[in-house]
CSV table of C-alpha atoms in Angstrom, one decimal:
chain,number,residue,atom,x,y,z
A,1133,MET,CA,-1.3,5.6,-61.0
A,1134,LYS,CA,-4.8,6.2,-60.0
A,1135,ASN,CA,-7.9,4.5,-61.9
A,1136,ASN,CA,-10.8,5.4,-60.6
A,1137,PHE,CA,-12.5,8.9,-60.4
A,1138,SER,CA,-15.5,10.4,-58.6
A,1139,GLY,CA,-16.8,13.4,-58.4
A,1140,LYS,CA,-20.4,15.6,-57.3
A,1141,CYS,CA,-22.0,18.8,-58.0
A,1142,LEU,CA,-21.9,21.5,-55.5
A,1143,CYS,CA,-24.8,20.7,-53.4
A,1144,GLY,CA,-24.1,16.6,-53.8
A,1145,SER,CA,-27.3,15.8,-55.8
A,1146,VAL,CA,-25.4,14.5,-58.6
A,1147,THR,CA,-22.5,12.1,-58.4
A,1148,TYR,CA,-20.6,9.9,-60.8
A,1149,LYS,CA,-17.9,7.6,-61.0
A,1150,ALA,CA,-15.4,6.8,-63.9
A,1151,ASN,CA,-13.2,3.9,-64.1
A,1152,GLY,CA,-10.0,3.9,-65.8
A,1153,GLN,CA,-7.9,6.8,-67.0
A,1154,PRO,CA,-9.3,9.4,-69.1
A,1155,VAL,CA,-8.8,9.3,-73.0
A,1156,VAL,CA,-7.5,13.1,-72.7
A,1157,VAL,CA,-7.7,15.9,-70.4
A,1158,ALA,CA,-8.2,19.2,-72.2
A,1159,GLN,CA,-8.7,23.1,-71.6
A,1160,CYS,CA,-10.9,24.5,-73.9
A,1161,HIS,CA,-10.9,28.4,-74.8
A,1162,CYS,CA,-14.2,28.5,-77.1
A,1163,GLU,CA,-16.8,31.0,-76.6
A,1164,GLU,CA,-19.2,28.6,-75.5
A,1165,CYS,CA,-16.8,27.0,-72.7
A,1166,ARG,CA,-16.1,30.6,-71.6
A,1167,ARG,CA,-19.9,31.0,-71.1
A,1168,LEU,CA,-20.8,27.8,-69.6
A,1169,SER,CA,-17.7,28.4,-66.9
A,1170,GLY,CA,-18.2,32.2,-66.6
A,1171,THR,CA,-14.4,32.2,-66.7
A,1172,GLY,CA,-11.7,32.0,-69.7
A,1173,HIS,CA,-11.8,28.5,-70.1
A,1174,THR,CA,-13.0,24.9,-68.9
A,1175,VAL,CA,-10.9,21.6,-68.2
A,1176,GLY,CA,-12.4,18.3,-68.6
A,1177,ALA,CA,-11.3,14.9,-68.6
A,1178,MET,CA,-12.9,12.4,-71.2
A,1179,PHE,CA,-14.0,9.0,-70.3
A,1180,PRO,CA,-15.4,6.3,-72.4
A,1181,LEU,CA,-19.2,6.1,-71.4
A,1182,ASP,CA,-19.3,2.4,-70.8
A,1183,THR,CA,-16.7,3.3,-67.9
A,1184,VAL,CA,-19.1,5.9,-66.2
A,1185,THR,CA,-21.8,5.7,-63.7
A,1186,LEU,CA,-24.2,8.4,-63.3
A,1187,ASN,CA,-26.7,9.3,-60.3
A,1188,GLY,CA,-29.0,12.3,-59.7
A,1189,GLU,CA,-31.0,14.5,-61.7
A,1190,LEU,CA,-29.4,16.3,-64.5
A,1191,SER,CA,-30.5,19.0,-66.9
A,1192,THR,CA,-29.4,19.5,-70.0
A,1193,PHE,CA,-28.6,22.2,-72.8
A,1194,LYS,CA,-27.8,21.4,-76.5
A,1195,TYR,CA,-26.2,23.4,-79.1
A,1196,GLN,CA,-24.5,23.1,-82.6
A,1197,SER,CA,-20.8,23.6,-82.8
A,1198,ASN,CA,-18.9,25.8,-85.4
A,1199,ARG,CA,-18.1,22.0,-86.8
A,1200,GLY,CA,-21.7,20.9,-87.2
A,1201,SER,CA,-22.0,18.7,-84.3
A,1202,GLU,CA,-24.7,18.4,-81.4
A,1203,VAL,CA,-22.8,19.6,-77.9
A,1204,THR,CA,-24.9,18.4,-74.9
A,1205,LYS,CA,-23.8,20.3,-71.5
A,1206,ALA,CA,-25.4,18.5,-68.8
A,1207,PHE,CA,-25.5,20.2,-65.1
A,1208,CYS,CA,-27.0,19.6,-62.2
A,1209,GLY,CA,-30.9,20.6,-62.1
A,1210,LYS,CA,-30.6,22.1,-58.3
A,1211,CYS,CA,-27.2,24.0,-58.1
A,1212,GLY,CA,-26.3,24.2,-61.7
A,1213,SER,CA,-23.1,22.8,-61.6
A,1214,PRO,CA,-21.7,21.7,-64.7
A,1215,ILE,CA,-21.3,18.1,-64.7
A,1216,TYR,CA,-20.3,16.9,-68.1
A,1217,GLY,CA,-20.3,17.5,-72.0
A,1218,SER,CA,-20.9,15.3,-74.8
A,1219,ASN,CA,-20.5,15.7,-78.5
A,1220,SER,CA,-22.0,13.7,-81.5
A,1221,ARG,CA,-18.6,13.3,-82.8
A,1222,ALA,CA,-17.7,11.2,-80.1
A,1223,PRO,CA,-21.1,9.8,-79.1
A,1224,ASP,CA,-19.5,7.0,-76.5
A,1225,HIS,CA,-17.8,9.4,-74.5
A,1226,LEU,CA,-18.3,12.2,-71.7
A,1227,THR,CA,-15.9,14.9,-70.7
A,1228,PHE,CA,-16.6,15.6,-67.2
A,1229,SER,CA,-15.4,19.1,-65.6
A,1230,LEU,CA,-12.4,18.5,-63.6
A,1231,GLY,CA,-13.6,20.9,-60.8
A,1232,THR,CA,-16.3,18.7,-60.0
A,1233,MET,CA,-13.7,15.8,-59.4
A,1234,ASP,CA,-13.3,14.6,-55.7
A,1235,ASP,CA,-9.4,14.1,-56.4
A,1236,ALA,CA,-8.0,15.3,-59.6
A,1237,THR,CA,-4.5,15.8,-58.6
A,1238,ALA,CA,-3.1,12.8,-60.7
A,1239,LEU,CA,-4.3,14.5,-63.9
A,1240,GLU,CA,-2.8,17.2,-65.9
A,1241,ILE,CA,-3.9,19.0,-69.0
A,1242,GLN,CA,-2.4,17.2,-71.9
A,1243,VAL,CA,-3.8,19.8,-74.9
A,1244,VAL,CA,-5.3,23.1,-75.2
A,1245,VAL,CA,-8.0,23.6,-77.8
A,1246,PHE,CA,-9.5,26.8,-79.5
A,1247,GLU,CA,-6.1,28.9,-77.9
A,1248,ARG,CA,-7.4,31.5,-80.6
A,1249,GLY,CA,-10.2,32.3,-78.3
A,1250,LYS,CA,-7.9,32.7,-74.9
A,1251,GLN,CA,-8.7,36.1,-73.5
A,1252,ARG,CA,-6.0,38.3,-72.5
A,1253,TRP,CA,-7.4,38.3,-68.8
A,1254,ASP,CA,-7.1,34.4,-68.6
A,1255,GLN,CA,-3.4,34.8,-68.1
A,1256,LEU,CA,-1.8,35.5,-64.8
A,1257,GLY,CA,1.4,36.9,-64.5
A,1258,ALA,CA,3.9,36.8,-61.6
A,1259,ASP,CA,3.0,40.0,-60.2
A,1260,VAL,CA,-0.6,38.9,-59.4
A,1261,MET,CA,-1.3,38.8,-55.6
A,1262,SER,CA,-2.0,35.4,-54.7
A,1263,PHE,CA,-3.4,33.9,-51.4
A,1264,ALA,CA,-3.6,30.3,-49.9
A,1265,THR,CA,-6.9,31.0,-48.5
A,1266,GLN,CA,-9.6,34.1,-48.6
A,1267,PRO,CA,-7.8,37.2,-47.3
A,1268,ASP,CA,-9.5,39.9,-45.2
A,1269,TRP,CA,-9.8,41.9,-47.9
A,1270,LYS,CA,-12.5,44.7,-48.4
A,1271,PRO,CA,-13.0,46.9,-51.3
A,1272,ASP,CA,-12.1,50.4,-51.4
A,1273,THR,CA,-15.1,52.3,-50.6
C-alpha cells in the first residue's frame, strides 16, 4: 500500500508531500465546494498536518461554514489551482485536492458528504459518450 503522496499545482509553483495514509478520502457536494471546483463536487484526502510538507506561494480564502467553523481554502497564487482546504474543527489536518496529486490511484472515495447538494447533471448515465483522449470534435455552427 502506498504511504507517500505528492502533488503540485498546474504551473508547478506549489508542491507538497504527505507521508502515511490519509485519514479519509471524501467527495463533497456542498455549494462552496461546487463553486470552488467549478464542477459538481470536490474530492479530497485528509492528512494530519504533521505529516505534510508544503513549498511555494499559496493564496488563501476564508469563509464561515454553515456549522459555524472557519474554512480556509488554499490555492496557487500564480495559476489558481486549489491545493488544500482546512477547517477550524480539525485544525491539525489538511485536505488535499486529489486532482493535484501526482499519483492518487491507490486512493478510493470512502465517504460522500453534502449528498443533498448533489446536482442532477453531476451523474453520468451509461448513454453518455466517453473518449479515452480529446476527440476531434467541433461544435455545430
